[in-house]
mmCIF file of C-alpha atoms in Angstrom:
data_model
loop_
_atom_site.group_PDB
_atom_site.id
_atom_site.type_symbol
_atom_site.label_atom_id
_atom_site.label_comp_id
_atom_site.label_asym_id
_atom_site.label_seq_id
_atom_site.Cartn_x
_atom_site.Cartn_y
_atom_site.Cartn_z
ATOM 1 C CA MET A 1 7.870 25.922 -9.208
ATOM 2 C CA ARG A 2 10.190 23.505 -7.377
ATOM 3 C CA LEU A 3 7.713 23.253 -4.498
ATOM 4 C CA ALA A 4 4.961 22.261 -6.941
ATOM 5 C CA GLU A 5 7.248 19.560 -8.396
ATOM 6 C CA LEU A 6 7.987 18.210 -4.910
ATOM 7 C CA ARG A 7 4.271 18.118 -4.051
ATOM 8 C CA GLU A 8 3.533 16.246 -7.281
ATOM 9 C CA ALA A 9 6.344 13.742 -6.598
ATOM 10 C CA ALA A 10 5.122 13.187 -3.028
ATOM 11 C CA LYS A 11 1.588 12.626 -4.312
ATOM 12 C CA ALA A 12 2.781 10.165 -6.951
ATOM 13 C CA ALA A 13 5.023 8.211 -4.554
ATOM 14 C CA ARG A 14 2.373 7.088 -2.119
ATOM 15 C CA PHE A 15 2.538 3.305 -2.252
ATOM 16 C CA GLY A 16 5.837 1.352 -2.358
ATOM 17 C CA SER A 17 4.736 -2.123 -1.211
ATOM 18 C CA ILE A 18 2.171 -4.810 -1.986
ATOM 19 C CA LEU A 19 -1.029 -4.263 -0.018
ATOM 20 C CA PRO A 20 -2.815 -7.485 0.979
ATOM 21 C CA ILE A 21 -6.572 -7.131 0.403
ATOM 22 C CA THR A 22 -9.699 -9.260 0.813
ATOM 23 C CA GLY A 23 -12.733 -9.609 -1.416
ATOM 24 C CA SER A 24 -14.563 -6.925 0.565
ATOM 25 C CA ASP A 25 -11.646 -4.482 0.048
ATOM 26 C CA PHE A 26 -11.513 -4.981 -3.719
ATOM 27 C CA VAL A 27 -13.985 -2.313 -4.823
ATOM 28 C CA ARG A 28 -12.488 0.352 -2.567
ATOM 29 C CA GLU A 29 -8.826 -0.462 -3.252
ATOM 30 C CA VAL A 30 -9.039 -1.340 -6.957
ATOM 31 C CA SER A 31 -12.256 -0.314 -8.709
ATOM 32 C CA GLN A 32 -12.524 3.022 -6.898
ATOM 33 C CA ALA A 33 -8.833 3.950 -7.173
ATOM 34 C CA PRO A 34 -8.307 7.459 -8.611
ATOM 35 C CA SER A 35 -8.205 7.553 -12.421
ATOM 36 C CA ASP A 36 -4.545 8.634 -12.446
ATOM 37 C CA ILE A 37 -3.478 5.524 -10.493
ATOM 38 C CA TRP A 38 -2.624 2.222 -12.131
ATOM 39 C CA VAL A 39 -3.383 -0.800 -9.933
ATOM 40 C CA VAL A 40 -1.587 -4.135 -10.338
ATOM 41 C CA VAL A 41 -3.706 -6.904 -8.774
ATOM 42 C CA PHE A 42 -1.853 -10.126 -7.966
ATOM 43 C CA LEU A 43 -4.116 -13.188 -7.669
ATOM 44 C CA PHE A 44 -2.282 -15.964 -5.860
ATOM 45 C CA LYS A 45 -2.660 -19.146 -3.860
ATOM 46 C CA ASP A 46 -0.321 -20.152 -1.034
ATOM 47 C CA GLY A 47 1.784 -23.237 -1.714
ATOM 48 C CA ILE A 48 2.119 -22.704 -5.471
ATOM 49 C CA PRO A 49 5.830 -22.076 -6.240
ATOM 50 C CA GLU A 50 5.117 -19.907 -9.297
ATOM 51 C CA CYS A 51 3.085 -17.561 -7.080
ATOM 52 C CA GLY A 52 6.037 -17.129 -4.721
ATOM 53 C CA LEU A 53 8.371 -16.406 -7.616
ATOM 54 C CA LEU A 54 6.073 -13.763 -9.112
ATOM 55 C CA GLN A 55 5.390 -12.236 -5.691
ATOM 56 C CA ASN A 56 9.137 -11.693 -5.169
ATOM 57 C CA CYS A 57 9.320 -9.881 -8.508
ATOM 58 C CA LEU A 58 6.270 -7.741 -7.696
ATOM 59 C CA GLU A 59 7.635 -6.838 -4.244
ATOM 60 C CA GLU A 60 10.752 -5.429 -5.871
ATOM 61 C CA LEU A 61 8.714 -3.548 -8.481
ATOM 62 C CA ALA A 62 6.392 -2.107 -5.824
ATOM 63 C CA THR A 63 9.430 -0.647 -4.031
ATOM 64 C CA ARG A 64 10.946 0.639 -7.264
ATOM 65 C CA TYR A 65 7.688 2.174 -8.584
ATOM 66 C CA PRO A 66 5.860 3.736 -5.617
ATOM 67 C CA GLY A 67 3.481 5.654 -7.885
ATOM 68 C CA THR A 68 1.824 2.392 -8.944
ATOM 69 C CA LYS A 69 -0.485 0.623 -6.512
ATOM 70 C CA PHE A 70 0.226 -3.086 -6.017
ATOM 71 C CA VAL A 71 -2.301 -5.297 -4.219
ATOM 72 C CA LYS A 72 -2.475 -9.029 -3.654
ATOM 73 C CA ILE A 73 -5.490 -11.183 -2.991
ATOM 74 C CA ILE A 74 -6.070 -14.914 -2.682
ATOM 75 C CA SER A 75 -7.507 -15.922 -6.056
ATOM 76 C CA THR A 76 -10.700 -17.510 -4.720
ATOM 77 C CA ASP A 77 -11.370 -14.511 -2.450
ATOM 78 C CA CYS A 78 -11.413 -12.354 -5.570
ATOM 79 C CA ILE A 79 -13.105 -14.731 -8.011
ATOM 80 C CA PRO A 80 -15.046 -17.641 -6.454
ATOM 81 C CA ASN A 81 -13.992 -21.046 -7.859
ATOM 82 C CA TYR A 82 -11.013 -19.505 -9.705
ATOM 83 C CA PRO A 83 -9.008 -22.525 -10.923
ATOM 84 C CA ASP A 84 -5.610 -23.098 -9.305
ATOM 85 C CA ARG A 85 -4.173 -23.840 -12.769
ATOM 86 C CA ASN A 86 -4.651 -20.121 -13.597
ATOM 87 C CA VAL A 87 -2.550 -18.756 -10.742
ATOM 88 C CA PRO A 88 -0.523 -16.701 -10.570
ATOM 89 C CA THR A 89 -2.598 -14.098 -12.386
ATOM 90 C CA ILE A 90 -2.040 -10.371 -12.704
ATOM 91 C CA LEU A 91 -4.905 -8.012 -13.489
ATOM 92 C CA VAL A 92 -3.999 -4.433 -14.396
ATOM 93 C CA TYR A 93 -6.631 -1.802 -13.615
ATOM 94 C CA ASN A 94 -6.921 1.865 -14.493
ATOM 95 C CA ASN A 95 -9.936 4.139 -14.335
ATOM 96 C CA SER A 96 -12.136 1.302 -12.928
ATOM 97 C CA ALA A 97 -11.475 -0.988 -15.896
ATOM 98 C CA VAL A 98 -9.265 -4.008 -16.555
ATOM 99 C CA LYS A 99 -6.525 -2.910 -18.943
ATOM 100 C CA GLY A 100 -4.502 -6.115 -18.931
ATOM 101 C CA THR A 101 -4.640 -9.752 -17.831
ATOM 102 C CA TYR A 102 -1.616 -12.023 -17.421
ATOM 103 C CA ILE A 103 -2.289 -15.663 -16.538
ATOM 104 C CA GLY A 104 0.725 -17.698 -15.481
ATOM 105 C CA LEU A 105 4.390 -16.825 -15.937
ATOM 106 C CA GLN A 106 4.694 -17.264 -19.724
ATOM 107 C CA LYS A 107 4.640 -13.535 -20.614
ATOM 108 C CA PHE A 108 7.324 -12.915 -17.951
ATOM 109 C CA GLY A 109 9.859 -15.549 -19.034
ATOM 110 C CA GLY A 110 8.402 -18.600 -17.311
ATOM 111 C CA LYS A 111 10.141 -19.868 -14.188
ATOM 112 C CA ARG A 112 13.121 -17.656 -15.056
ATOM 113 C CA CYS A 113 11.069 -14.468 -14.686
ATOM 114 C CA THR A 114 12.748 -11.447 -13.148
ATOM 115 C CA PRO A 115 11.445 -8.093 -11.934
ATOM 116 C CA GLU A 116 12.771 -6.638 -15.188
ATOM 117 C CA SER A 117 10.891 -9.098 -17.415
ATOM 118 C CA VAL A 118 7.681 -8.464 -15.448
ATOM 119 C CA ALA A 119 8.172 -4.689 -15.727
ATOM 120 C CA LEU A 120 8.757 -4.869 -19.482
ATOM 121 C CA ALA A 121 5.614 -6.961 -20.012
ATOM 122 C CA LEU A 122 3.504 -4.609 -17.871
ATOM 123 C CA CYS A 123 4.711 -1.527 -19.775
ATOM 124 C CA GLN A 124 4.347 -2.886 -23.309
ATOM 125 C CA SER A 125 1.166 -1.007 -24.171
ATOM 126 C CA ASP A 126 0.383 1.284 -21.235
ATOM 127 C CA PRO A 127 2.390 3.326 -18.704
ATOM 128 C CA VAL A 128 1.487 0.959 -15.847
ATOM 129 C CA LEU A 129 4.600 1.513 -13.754
ATOM 130 C CA ASN A 130 5.079 4.957 -12.235
ATOM 131 C CA ASP A 131 8.435 5.844 -10.725
ATOM 132 C CA GLY A 132 6.916 8.748 -8.803
ATOM 133 C CA HIS A 133 8.304 11.423 -11.140
ATOM 134 C CA GLY A 134 5.091 12.362 -12.925
ATOM 135 C CA GLY A 135 2.854 10.474 -15.304
ATOM 136 C CA SER A 136 4.092 11.712 -18.668
ATOM 137 C CA ASN A 137 5.328 9.594 -21.561
ATOM 138 C CA SER A 138 8.880 10.684 -20.745
ATOM 139 C CA SER A 139 8.412 9.125 -17.296
ATOM 140 C CA ARG A 140 7.214 5.902 -18.970
ATOM 141 C CA ASP A 141 10.214 6.008 -21.300
ATOM 142 C CA ASN A 142 12.518 6.501 -18.291
ATOM 143 C CA VAL A 143 10.950 3.495 -16.558
ATOM 144 C CA ILE A 144 11.387 1.284 -19.632
ATOM 145 C CA GLU A 145 14.959 2.498 -20.169
ATOM 146 C CA GLY A 146 15.776 1.855 -16.498
ATOM 147 C CA VAL A 147 14.360 -1.662 -16.722
ATOM 148 C CA ARG A 148 16.383 -2.380 -19.853
ATOM 149 C CA ARG A 149 19.549 -1.044 -18.219
ATOM 150 C CA LYS A 150 19.056 -3.212 -15.095
ATOM 151 C CA PHE A 151 18.351 -6.245 -17.265
ATOM 152 C CA ILE A 152 21.555 -5.726 -19.266
ATOM 153 C CA GLU A 153 23.555 -5.224 -16.051
ATOM 154 C CA LYS A 154 22.230 -8.531 -14.693
ATOM 155 C CA VAL A 155 23.030 -10.404 -17.910
ATOM 156 C CA VAL A 156 26.574 -8.999 -17.987
ATOM 157 C CA ALA A 157 27.110 -9.851 -14.300
ATOM 158 C CA GLN A 158 25.887 -13.435 -14.864
ATOM 159 C CA HIS A 159 28.154 -13.774 -17.897
ATOM 160 C CA GLU A 160 31.173 -12.521 -15.912
ATOM 161 C CA GLU A 161 30.388 -14.959 -13.077
ATOM 162 C CA ARG A 162 30.269 -17.856 -15.546
ATOM 163 C CA GLU A 163 33.594 -16.791 -17.069
ATOM 164 C CA GLU A 164 35.192 -16.689 -13.601
ATOM 165 C CA GLU A 165 33.831 -20.153 -12.786
ATOM 166 C CA ASP A 166 35.119 -21.525 -16.111
ATOM 167 C CA SER A 167 38.608 -20.105 -15.517
ATOM 168 C CA ASP A 168 38.902 -21.724 -12.069
#
């Protein structure tokens, strides 16, 4: 029984970073991904600060949730003539279909977005993030609870830092 659990965990934890892809890779890496794999597609353009900010958040999430596939592609390589005003964009795929679209940083807290705010937005309706411990609802609940806990820890730490600065 334990061996079966370990095999399942190893199977689920197969990613762990953002894979750069090109337009010719898209079908293989995204559309043809196995139906049990959620794919987060990051459309970006170099030189746009918001893209760098969101990429940093996604890099942390990719490490934290190795059961979810994260890919990045230059926006115009994916969608010809995609307007720069729409980047960064996240497309969420599962079972060869788009399950979510996020244009810009608004849904993630704007320029103050954090990995936690991105994770919460991605998990609002579907179990997009997979921590590598199975794909059940309890795993999704654990992911959301973990994100909330990290968010609270960050807020408390920032508050304590401000109090220390004010007392100096």
